[in-house]
PDB file of C-alpha atoms in Angstrom:
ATOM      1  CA  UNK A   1       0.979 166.333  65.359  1.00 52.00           C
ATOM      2  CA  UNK A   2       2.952 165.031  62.773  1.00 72.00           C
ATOM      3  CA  UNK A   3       2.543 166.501  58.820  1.00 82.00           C
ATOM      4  CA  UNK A   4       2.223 164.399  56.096  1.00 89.00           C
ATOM      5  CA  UNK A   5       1.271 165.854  52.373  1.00 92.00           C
ATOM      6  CA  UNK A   6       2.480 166.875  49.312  1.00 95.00           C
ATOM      7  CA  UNK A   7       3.903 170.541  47.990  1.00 97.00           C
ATOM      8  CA  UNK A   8       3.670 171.606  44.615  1.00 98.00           C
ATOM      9  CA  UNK A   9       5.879 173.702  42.710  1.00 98.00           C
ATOM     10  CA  UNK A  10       5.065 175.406  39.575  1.00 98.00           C
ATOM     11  CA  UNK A  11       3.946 178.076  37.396  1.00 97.00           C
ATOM     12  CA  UNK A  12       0.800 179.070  35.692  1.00 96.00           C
ATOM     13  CA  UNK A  13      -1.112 181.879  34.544  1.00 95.00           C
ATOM     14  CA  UNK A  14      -3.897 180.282  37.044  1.00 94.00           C
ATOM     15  CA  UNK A  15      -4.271 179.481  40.425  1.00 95.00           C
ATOM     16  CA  UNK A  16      -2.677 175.883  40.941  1.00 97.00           C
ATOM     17  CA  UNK A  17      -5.979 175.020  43.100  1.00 96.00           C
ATOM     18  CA  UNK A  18      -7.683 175.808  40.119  1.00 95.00           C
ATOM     19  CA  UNK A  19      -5.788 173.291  37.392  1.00 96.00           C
ATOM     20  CA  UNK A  20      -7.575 170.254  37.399  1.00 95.00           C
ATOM     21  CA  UNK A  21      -4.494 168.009  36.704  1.00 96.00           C
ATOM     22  CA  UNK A  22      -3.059 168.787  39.732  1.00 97.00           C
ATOM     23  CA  UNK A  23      -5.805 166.874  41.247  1.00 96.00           C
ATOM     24  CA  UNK A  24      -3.137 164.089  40.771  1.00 96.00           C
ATOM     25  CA  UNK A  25      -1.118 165.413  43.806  1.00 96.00           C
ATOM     26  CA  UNK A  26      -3.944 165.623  45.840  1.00 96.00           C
ATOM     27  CA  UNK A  27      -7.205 167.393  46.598  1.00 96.00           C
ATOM     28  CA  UNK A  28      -7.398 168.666  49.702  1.00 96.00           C
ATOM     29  CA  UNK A  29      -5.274 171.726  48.978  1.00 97.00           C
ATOM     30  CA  UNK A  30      -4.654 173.049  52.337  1.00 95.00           C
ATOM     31  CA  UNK A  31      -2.077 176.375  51.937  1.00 96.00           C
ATOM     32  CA  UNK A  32      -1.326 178.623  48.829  1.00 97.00           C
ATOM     33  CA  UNK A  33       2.002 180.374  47.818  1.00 96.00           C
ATOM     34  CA  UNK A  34       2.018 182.532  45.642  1.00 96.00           C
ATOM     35  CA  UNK A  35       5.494 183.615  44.543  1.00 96.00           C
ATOM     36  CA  UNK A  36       5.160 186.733  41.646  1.00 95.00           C
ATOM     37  CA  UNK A  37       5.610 185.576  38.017  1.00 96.00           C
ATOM     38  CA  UNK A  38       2.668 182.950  38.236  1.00 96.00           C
ATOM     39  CA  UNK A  39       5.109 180.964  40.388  1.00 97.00           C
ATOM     40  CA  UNK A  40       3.000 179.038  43.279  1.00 97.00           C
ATOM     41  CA  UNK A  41       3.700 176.446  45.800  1.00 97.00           C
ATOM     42  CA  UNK A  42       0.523 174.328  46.577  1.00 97.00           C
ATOM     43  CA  UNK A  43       0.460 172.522  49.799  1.00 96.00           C
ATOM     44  CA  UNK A  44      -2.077 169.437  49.155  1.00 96.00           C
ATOM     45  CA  UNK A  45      -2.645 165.986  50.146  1.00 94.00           C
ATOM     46  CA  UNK A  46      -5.345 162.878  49.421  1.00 90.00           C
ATOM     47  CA  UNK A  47      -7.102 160.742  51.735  1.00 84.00           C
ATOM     48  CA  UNK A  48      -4.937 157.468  50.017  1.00 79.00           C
ATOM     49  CA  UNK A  49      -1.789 159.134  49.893  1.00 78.00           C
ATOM     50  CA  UNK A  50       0.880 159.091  48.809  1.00 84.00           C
ATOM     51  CA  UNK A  51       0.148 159.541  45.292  1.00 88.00           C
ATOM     52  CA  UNK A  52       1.970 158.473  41.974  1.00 93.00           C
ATOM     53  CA  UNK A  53       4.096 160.732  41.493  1.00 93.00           C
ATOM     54  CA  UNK A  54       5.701 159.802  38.106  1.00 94.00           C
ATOM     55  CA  UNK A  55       2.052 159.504  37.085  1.00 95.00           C
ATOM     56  CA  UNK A  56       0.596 163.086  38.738  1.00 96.00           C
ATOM     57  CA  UNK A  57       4.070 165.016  36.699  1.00 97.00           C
ATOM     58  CA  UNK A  58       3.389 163.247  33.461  1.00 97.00           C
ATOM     59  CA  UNK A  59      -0.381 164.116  33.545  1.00 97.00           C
ATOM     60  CA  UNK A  60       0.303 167.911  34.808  1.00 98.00           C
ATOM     61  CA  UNK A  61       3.402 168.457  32.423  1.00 98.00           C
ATOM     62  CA  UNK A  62       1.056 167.170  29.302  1.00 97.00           C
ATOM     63  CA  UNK A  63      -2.001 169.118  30.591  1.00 97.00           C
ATOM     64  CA  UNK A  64      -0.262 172.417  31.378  1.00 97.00           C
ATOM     65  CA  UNK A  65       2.826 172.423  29.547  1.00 97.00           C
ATOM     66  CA  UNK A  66       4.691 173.330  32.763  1.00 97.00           C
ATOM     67  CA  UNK A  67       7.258 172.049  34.826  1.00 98.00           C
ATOM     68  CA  UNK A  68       6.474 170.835  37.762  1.00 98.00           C
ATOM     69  CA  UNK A  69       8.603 169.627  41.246  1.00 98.00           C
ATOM     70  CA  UNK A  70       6.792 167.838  44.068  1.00 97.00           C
ATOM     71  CA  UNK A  71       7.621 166.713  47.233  1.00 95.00           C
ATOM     72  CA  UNK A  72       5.841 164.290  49.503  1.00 93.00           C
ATOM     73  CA  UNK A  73       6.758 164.737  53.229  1.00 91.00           C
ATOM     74  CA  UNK A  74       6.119 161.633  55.151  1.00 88.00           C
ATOM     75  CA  UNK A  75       6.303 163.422  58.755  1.00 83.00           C
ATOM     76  CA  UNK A  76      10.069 163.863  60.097  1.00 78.00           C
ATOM     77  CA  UNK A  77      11.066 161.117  58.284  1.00 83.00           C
ATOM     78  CA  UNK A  78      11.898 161.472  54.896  1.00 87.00           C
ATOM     79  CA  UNK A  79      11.519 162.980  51.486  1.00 90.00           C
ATOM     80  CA  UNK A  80      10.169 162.067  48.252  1.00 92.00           C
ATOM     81  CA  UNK A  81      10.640 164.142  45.240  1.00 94.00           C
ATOM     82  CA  UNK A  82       9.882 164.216  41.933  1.00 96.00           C
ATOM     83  CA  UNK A  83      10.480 166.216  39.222  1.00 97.00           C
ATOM     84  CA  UNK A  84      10.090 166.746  35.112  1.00 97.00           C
ATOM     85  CA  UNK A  85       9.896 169.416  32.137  1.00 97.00           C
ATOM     86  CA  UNK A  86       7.952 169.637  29.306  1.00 96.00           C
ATOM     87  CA  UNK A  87      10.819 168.347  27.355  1.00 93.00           C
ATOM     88  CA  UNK A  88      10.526 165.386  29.002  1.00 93.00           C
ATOM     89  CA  UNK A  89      13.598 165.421  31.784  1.00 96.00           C
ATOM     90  CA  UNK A  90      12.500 163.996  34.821  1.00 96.00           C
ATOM     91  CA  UNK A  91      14.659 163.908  38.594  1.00 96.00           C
ATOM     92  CA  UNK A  92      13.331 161.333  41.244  1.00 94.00           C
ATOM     93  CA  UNK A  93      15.035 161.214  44.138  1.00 93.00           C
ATOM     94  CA  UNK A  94      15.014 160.639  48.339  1.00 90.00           C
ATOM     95  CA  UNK A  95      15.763 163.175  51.226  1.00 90.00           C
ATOM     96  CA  UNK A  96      17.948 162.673  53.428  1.00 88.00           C
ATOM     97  CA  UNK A  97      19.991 160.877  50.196  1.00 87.00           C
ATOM     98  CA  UNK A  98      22.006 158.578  52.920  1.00 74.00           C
ATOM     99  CA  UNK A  99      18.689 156.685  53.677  1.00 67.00           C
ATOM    100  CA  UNK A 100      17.223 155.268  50.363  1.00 63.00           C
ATOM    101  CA  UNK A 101      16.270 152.420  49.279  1.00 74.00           C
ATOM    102  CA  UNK A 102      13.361 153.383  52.052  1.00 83.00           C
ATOM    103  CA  UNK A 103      11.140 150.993  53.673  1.00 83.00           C
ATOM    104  CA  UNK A 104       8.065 154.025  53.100  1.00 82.00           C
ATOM    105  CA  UNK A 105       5.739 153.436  50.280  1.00 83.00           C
ATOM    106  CA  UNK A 106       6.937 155.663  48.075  1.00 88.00           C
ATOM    107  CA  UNK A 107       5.450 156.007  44.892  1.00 87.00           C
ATOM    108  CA  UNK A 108       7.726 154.946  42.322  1.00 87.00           C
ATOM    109  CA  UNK A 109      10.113 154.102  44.670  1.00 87.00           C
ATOM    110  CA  UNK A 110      13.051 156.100  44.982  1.00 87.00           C
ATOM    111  CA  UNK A 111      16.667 155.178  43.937  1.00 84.00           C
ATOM    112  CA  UNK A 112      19.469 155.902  46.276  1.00 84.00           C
ATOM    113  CA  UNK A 113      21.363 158.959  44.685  1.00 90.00           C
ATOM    114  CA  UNK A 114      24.242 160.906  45.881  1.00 93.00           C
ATOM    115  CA  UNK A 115      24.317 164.645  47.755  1.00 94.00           C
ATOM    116  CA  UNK A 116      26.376 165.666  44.240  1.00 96.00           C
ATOM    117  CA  UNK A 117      23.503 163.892  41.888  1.00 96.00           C
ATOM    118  CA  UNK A 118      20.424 165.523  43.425  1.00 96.00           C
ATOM    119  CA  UNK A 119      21.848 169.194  44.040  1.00 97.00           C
ATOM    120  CA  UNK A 120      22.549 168.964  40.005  1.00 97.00           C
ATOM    121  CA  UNK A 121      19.144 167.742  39.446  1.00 97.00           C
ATOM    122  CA  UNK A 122      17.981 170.661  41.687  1.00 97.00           C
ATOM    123  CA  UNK A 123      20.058 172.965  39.799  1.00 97.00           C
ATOM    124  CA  UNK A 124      18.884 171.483  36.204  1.00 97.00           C
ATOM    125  CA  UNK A 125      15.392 171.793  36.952  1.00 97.00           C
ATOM    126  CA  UNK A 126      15.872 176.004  37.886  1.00 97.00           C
ATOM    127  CA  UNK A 127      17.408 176.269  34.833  1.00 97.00           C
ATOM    128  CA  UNK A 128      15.175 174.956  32.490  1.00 96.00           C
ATOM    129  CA  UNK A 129      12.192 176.797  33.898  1.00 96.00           C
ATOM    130  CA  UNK A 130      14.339 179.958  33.462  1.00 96.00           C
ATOM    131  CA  UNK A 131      15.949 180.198  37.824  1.00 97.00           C
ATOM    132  CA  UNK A 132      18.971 180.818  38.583  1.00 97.00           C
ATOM    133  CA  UNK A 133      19.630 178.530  41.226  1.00 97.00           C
ATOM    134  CA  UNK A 134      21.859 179.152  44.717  1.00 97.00           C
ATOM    135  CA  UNK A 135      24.736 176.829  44.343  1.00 96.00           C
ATOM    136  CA  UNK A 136      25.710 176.643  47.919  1.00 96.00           C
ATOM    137  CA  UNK A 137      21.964 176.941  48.766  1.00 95.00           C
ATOM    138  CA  UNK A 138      20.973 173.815  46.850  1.00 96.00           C
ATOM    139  CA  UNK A 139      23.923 171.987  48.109  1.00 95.00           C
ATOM    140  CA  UNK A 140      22.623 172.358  51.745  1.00 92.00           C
ATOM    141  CA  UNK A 141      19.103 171.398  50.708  1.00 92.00           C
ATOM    142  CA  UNK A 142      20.423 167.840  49.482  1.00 93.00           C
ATOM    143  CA  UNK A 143      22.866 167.472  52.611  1.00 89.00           C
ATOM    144  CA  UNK A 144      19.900 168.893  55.295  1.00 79.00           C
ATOM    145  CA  UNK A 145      20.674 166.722  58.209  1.00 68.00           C
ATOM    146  CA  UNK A 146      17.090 166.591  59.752  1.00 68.00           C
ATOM    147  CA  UNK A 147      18.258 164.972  63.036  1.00 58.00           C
ATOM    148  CA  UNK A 148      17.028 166.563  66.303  1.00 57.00           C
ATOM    149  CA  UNK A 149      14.349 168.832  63.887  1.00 69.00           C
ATOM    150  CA  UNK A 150      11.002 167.331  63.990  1.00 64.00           C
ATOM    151  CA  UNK A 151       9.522 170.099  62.104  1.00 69.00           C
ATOM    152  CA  UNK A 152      11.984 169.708  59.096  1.00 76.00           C
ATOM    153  CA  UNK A 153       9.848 167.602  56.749  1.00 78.00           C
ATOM    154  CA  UNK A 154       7.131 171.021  56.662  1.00 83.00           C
ATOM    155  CA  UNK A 155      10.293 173.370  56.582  1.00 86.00           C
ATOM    156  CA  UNK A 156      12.534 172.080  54.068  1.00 88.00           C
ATOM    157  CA  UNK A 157      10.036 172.839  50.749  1.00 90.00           C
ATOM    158  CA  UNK A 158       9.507 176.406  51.957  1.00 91.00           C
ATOM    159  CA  UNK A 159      13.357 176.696  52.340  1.00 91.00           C
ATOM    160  CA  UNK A 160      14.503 174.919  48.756  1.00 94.00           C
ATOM    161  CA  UNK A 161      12.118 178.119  47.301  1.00 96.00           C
ATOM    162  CA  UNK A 162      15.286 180.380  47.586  1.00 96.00           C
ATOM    163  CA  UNK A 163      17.597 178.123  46.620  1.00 96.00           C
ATOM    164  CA  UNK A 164      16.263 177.687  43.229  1.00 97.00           C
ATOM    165  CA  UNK A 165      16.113 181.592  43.080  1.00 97.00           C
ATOM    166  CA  UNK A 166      12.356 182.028  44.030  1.00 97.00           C
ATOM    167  CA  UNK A 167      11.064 184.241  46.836  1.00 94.00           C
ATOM    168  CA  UNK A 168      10.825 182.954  49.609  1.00 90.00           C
ATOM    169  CA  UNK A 169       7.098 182.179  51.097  1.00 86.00           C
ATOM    170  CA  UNK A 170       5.002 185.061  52.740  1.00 83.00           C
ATOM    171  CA  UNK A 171       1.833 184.474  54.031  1.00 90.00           C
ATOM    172  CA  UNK A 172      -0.925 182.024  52.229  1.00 95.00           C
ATOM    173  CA  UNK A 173      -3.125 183.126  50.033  1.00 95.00           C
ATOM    174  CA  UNK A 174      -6.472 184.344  51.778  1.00 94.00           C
ATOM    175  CA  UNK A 175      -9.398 181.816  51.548  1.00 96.00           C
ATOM    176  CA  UNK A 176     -12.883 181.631  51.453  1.00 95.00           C
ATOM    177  CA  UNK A 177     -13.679 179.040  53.781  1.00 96.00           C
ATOM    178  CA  UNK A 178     -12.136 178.583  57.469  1.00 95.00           C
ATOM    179  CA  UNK A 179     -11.996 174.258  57.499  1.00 95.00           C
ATOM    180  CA  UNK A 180     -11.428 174.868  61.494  1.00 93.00           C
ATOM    181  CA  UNK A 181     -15.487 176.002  61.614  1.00 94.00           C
ATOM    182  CA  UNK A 182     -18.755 174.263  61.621  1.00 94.00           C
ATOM    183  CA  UNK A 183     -20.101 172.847  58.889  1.00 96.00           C
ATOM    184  CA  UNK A 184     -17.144 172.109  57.120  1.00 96.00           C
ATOM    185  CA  UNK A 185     -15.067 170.803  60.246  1.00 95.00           C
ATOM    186  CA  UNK A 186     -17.354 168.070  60.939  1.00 95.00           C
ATOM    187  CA  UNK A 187     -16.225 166.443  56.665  1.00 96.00           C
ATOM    188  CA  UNK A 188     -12.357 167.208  56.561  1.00 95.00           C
ATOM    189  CA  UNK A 189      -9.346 165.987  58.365  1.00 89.00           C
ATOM    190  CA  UNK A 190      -8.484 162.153  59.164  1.00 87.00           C
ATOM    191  CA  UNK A 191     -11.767 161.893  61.507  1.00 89.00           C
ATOM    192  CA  UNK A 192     -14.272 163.766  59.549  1.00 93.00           C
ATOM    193  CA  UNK A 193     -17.286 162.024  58.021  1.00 94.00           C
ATOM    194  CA  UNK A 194     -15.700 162.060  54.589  1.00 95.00           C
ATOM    195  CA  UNK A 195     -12.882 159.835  55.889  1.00 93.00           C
ATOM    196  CA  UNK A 196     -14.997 157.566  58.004  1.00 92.00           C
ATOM    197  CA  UNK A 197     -17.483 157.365  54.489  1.00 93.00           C
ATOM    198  CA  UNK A 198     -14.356 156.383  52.671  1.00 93.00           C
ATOM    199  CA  UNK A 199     -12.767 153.996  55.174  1.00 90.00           C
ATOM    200  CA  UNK A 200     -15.965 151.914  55.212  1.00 89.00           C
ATOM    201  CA  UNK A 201     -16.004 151.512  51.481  1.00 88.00           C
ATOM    202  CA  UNK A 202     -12.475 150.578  51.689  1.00 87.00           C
ATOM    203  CA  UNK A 203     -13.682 148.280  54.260  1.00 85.00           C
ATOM    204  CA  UNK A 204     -16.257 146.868  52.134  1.00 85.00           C
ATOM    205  CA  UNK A 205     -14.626 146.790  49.015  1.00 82.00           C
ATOM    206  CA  UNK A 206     -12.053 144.487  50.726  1.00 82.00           C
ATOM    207  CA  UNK A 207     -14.842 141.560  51.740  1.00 75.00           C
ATOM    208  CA  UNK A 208     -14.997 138.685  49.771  1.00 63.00           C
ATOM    209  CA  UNK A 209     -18.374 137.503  51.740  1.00 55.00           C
ATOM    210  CA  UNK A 210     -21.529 138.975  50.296  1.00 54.00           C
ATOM    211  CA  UNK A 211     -22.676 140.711  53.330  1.00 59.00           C
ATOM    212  CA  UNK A 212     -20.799 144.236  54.249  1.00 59.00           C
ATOM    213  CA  UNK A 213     -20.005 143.404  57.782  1.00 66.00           C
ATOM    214  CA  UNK A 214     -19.975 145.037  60.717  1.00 72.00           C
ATOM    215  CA  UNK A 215     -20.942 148.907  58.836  1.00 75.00           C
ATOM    216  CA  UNK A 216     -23.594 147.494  56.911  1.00 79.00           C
ATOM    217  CA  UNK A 217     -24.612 148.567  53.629  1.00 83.00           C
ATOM    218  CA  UNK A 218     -23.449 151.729  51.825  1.00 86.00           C
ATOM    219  CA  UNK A 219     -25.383 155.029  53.210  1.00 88.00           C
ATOM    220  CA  UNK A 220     -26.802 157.710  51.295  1.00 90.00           C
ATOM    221  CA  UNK A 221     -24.645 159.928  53.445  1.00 93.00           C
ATOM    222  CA  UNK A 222     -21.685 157.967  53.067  1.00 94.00           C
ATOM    223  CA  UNK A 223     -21.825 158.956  49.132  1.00 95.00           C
ATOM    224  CA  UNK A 224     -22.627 162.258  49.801  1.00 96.00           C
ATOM    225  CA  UNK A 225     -20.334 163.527  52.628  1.00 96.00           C
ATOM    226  CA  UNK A 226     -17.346 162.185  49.879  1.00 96.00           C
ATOM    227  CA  UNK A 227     -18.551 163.930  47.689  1.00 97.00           C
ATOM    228  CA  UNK A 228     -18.795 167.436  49.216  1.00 97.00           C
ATOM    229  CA  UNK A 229     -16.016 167.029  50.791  1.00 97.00           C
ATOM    230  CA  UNK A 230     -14.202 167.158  47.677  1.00 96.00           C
ATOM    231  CA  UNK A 231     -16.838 170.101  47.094  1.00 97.00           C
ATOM    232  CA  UNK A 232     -15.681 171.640  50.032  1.00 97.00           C
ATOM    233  CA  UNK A 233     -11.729 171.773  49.313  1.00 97.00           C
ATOM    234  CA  UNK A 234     -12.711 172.952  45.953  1.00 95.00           C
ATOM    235  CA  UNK A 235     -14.013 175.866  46.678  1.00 96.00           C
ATOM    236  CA  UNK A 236     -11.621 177.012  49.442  1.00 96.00           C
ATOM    237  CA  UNK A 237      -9.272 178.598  47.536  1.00 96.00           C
ATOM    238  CA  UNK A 238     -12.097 179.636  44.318  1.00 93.00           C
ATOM    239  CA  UNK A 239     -12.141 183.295  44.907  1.00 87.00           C
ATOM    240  CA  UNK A 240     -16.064 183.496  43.429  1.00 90.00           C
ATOM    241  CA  UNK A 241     -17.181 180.572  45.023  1.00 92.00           C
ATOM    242  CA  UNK A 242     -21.027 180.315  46.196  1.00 96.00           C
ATOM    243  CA  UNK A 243     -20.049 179.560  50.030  1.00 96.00           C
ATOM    244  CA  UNK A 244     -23.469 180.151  50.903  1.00 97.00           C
ATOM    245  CA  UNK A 245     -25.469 177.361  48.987  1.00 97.00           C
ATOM    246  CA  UNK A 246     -22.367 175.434  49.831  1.00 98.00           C
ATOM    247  CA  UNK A 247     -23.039 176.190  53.908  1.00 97.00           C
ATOM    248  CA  UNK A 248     -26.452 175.000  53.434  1.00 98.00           C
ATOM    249  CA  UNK A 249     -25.949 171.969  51.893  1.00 97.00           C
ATOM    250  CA  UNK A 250     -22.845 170.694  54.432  1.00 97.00           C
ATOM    251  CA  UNK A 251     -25.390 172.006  56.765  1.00 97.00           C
ATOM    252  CA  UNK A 252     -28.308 169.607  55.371  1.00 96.00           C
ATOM    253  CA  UNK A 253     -26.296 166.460  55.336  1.00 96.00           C
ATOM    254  CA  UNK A 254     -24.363 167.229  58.862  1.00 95.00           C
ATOM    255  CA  UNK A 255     -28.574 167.194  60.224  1.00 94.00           C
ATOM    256  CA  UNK A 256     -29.038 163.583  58.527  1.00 92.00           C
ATOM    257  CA  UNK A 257     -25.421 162.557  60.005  1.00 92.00           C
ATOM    258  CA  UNK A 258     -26.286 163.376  63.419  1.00 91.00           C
ATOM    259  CA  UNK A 259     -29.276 160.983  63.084  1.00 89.00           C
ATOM    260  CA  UNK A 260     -27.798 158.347  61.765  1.00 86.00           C
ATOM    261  CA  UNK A 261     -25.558 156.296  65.568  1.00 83.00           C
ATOM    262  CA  UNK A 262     -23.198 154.946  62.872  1.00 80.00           C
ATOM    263  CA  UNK A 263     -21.893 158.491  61.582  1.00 85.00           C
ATOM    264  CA  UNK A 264     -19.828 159.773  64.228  1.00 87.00           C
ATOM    265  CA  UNK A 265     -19.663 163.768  64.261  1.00 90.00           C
ATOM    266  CA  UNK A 266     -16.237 165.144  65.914  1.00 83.00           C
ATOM    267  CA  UNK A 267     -16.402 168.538  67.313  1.00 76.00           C
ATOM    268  CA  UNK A 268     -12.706 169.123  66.114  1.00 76.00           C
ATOM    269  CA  UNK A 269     -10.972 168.867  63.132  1.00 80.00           C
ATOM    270  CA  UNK A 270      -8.017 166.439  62.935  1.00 68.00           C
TER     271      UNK A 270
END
């Protein structure tokens, strides 16, 4: 199955799950990093991705007054990445670097730049946040040749940590709820409830006749599986989070779902 999402780089005295503005990245913050030094690597995504990305680093840089660099990995295919400090220096720019202007929906889109141009961006960015970055490392990072790695899209963000001078990754960070059980299971992923609520207001938000078609109207547990499914990814990672209350009510509205022959439940997560 192919990967598409979003990885955050920065650092904070808290837990990057737990900043709301990096809500602009994405919500559904899947895997943790955590680095030493408050440096973190946030592995995230959105149900309408990709995001803005010159929008998400102005709003966390103003919010946090951190640096941030994000990458959105559109499968095997390609790149995006953004970048910007406090002091207002900013880096956009496409990987592989032969293969921009893309036809993906990148948001802004990206200008084609050279292997020379981004590994100096690279290198500017770990220096103003106080790395020393790899030379040779970087270098490789902006001339990866992905061909014949299908994986490389997922691998390349954990790799560029040591070539800004960063640990690299060990395990995730430990979290409180396991998305691959029941309750939550049934709300996540691209075919839980929360998707299939969302898609259907999408749907409906996109007829210009009166009637809502072939869904009908709006559900009460359309409304509320979107909304505790954003519950649900927000407490994952929220080391004194009330689980339990939370169990009950996924529980609650997965009862009403199962009654309802237009909400279909899956019995995996994808």
């Amino acid at each position: 199955m192919g990967f598409f999402g979003t990885f955050v780089l920065a650092q904070s005295d808290r837990l990057l799950t737990d900043e709301e503005a990096v809500l602009g990245f994405g919500y559904q913050h899947e895997h943790l990093y955590e680095l030493g030094e408050g440096w973190q690597l946030l592995e995230t995504r959105g149900i309408r991705d990709p995001q803005d990305f010159a929008a998400a680093s102005e709003q966390f840089v103003a919010a946090t007054g951190a640096s941030v660099l994000a990458a959105y990995v559109n499968d095997s295919d390609c790149i995006g990445v953004h970048g910007r400090t406090p002091g207002g220096w900013t880096t956009s720019f496409h990987l592989p670097v032969d293969e921009a202007p893309c036809p993906y929906r990148h948001r802004p889109p990206l200008a084609p730049r050279t292997r020379e141009a981004v590994a100096a961006d690279l290198e500017q960015w770990a220096g103003a946040v106080g790395l020393t970055a790899v030379p040779e490392q970087v270098r490789a990072i902006a001339a990866y040749d992905y061909r014949g790695n299908s994986g490389w899209g997922h691998e390349l963000p954990l790799e560029l940590l040591p070539a800004l001078g960063l640990p690299e990754s060990a395990e995730p960070s430990p979290t409180m709820i396991d998305l691959e059980q029941l309750p939550w299971r049934a709300f996540v992923g691209s075919s839980g409830l929360a998707r299939q609520a969302s898609d259907r207001r999408s749907y409906r938000d996109s007829r210009s006749a009166p009637d809502s078609g072939v869904f009908g109207p709006e559900r009460g547990w359309e409304r509320a599986a979107i909304a505790l499914e954003a519950d649900i990814w927000a407490a994952r990672h929220r080391r004194n989070a009330d689980t339990t209350t939370l169990r009950e009510d996924a529980e609650r509205l997965l009862d009403a779902c199962r009654k309802d022959e237009k909400a279909v439940v899956y019995r995996w997560r994808s």
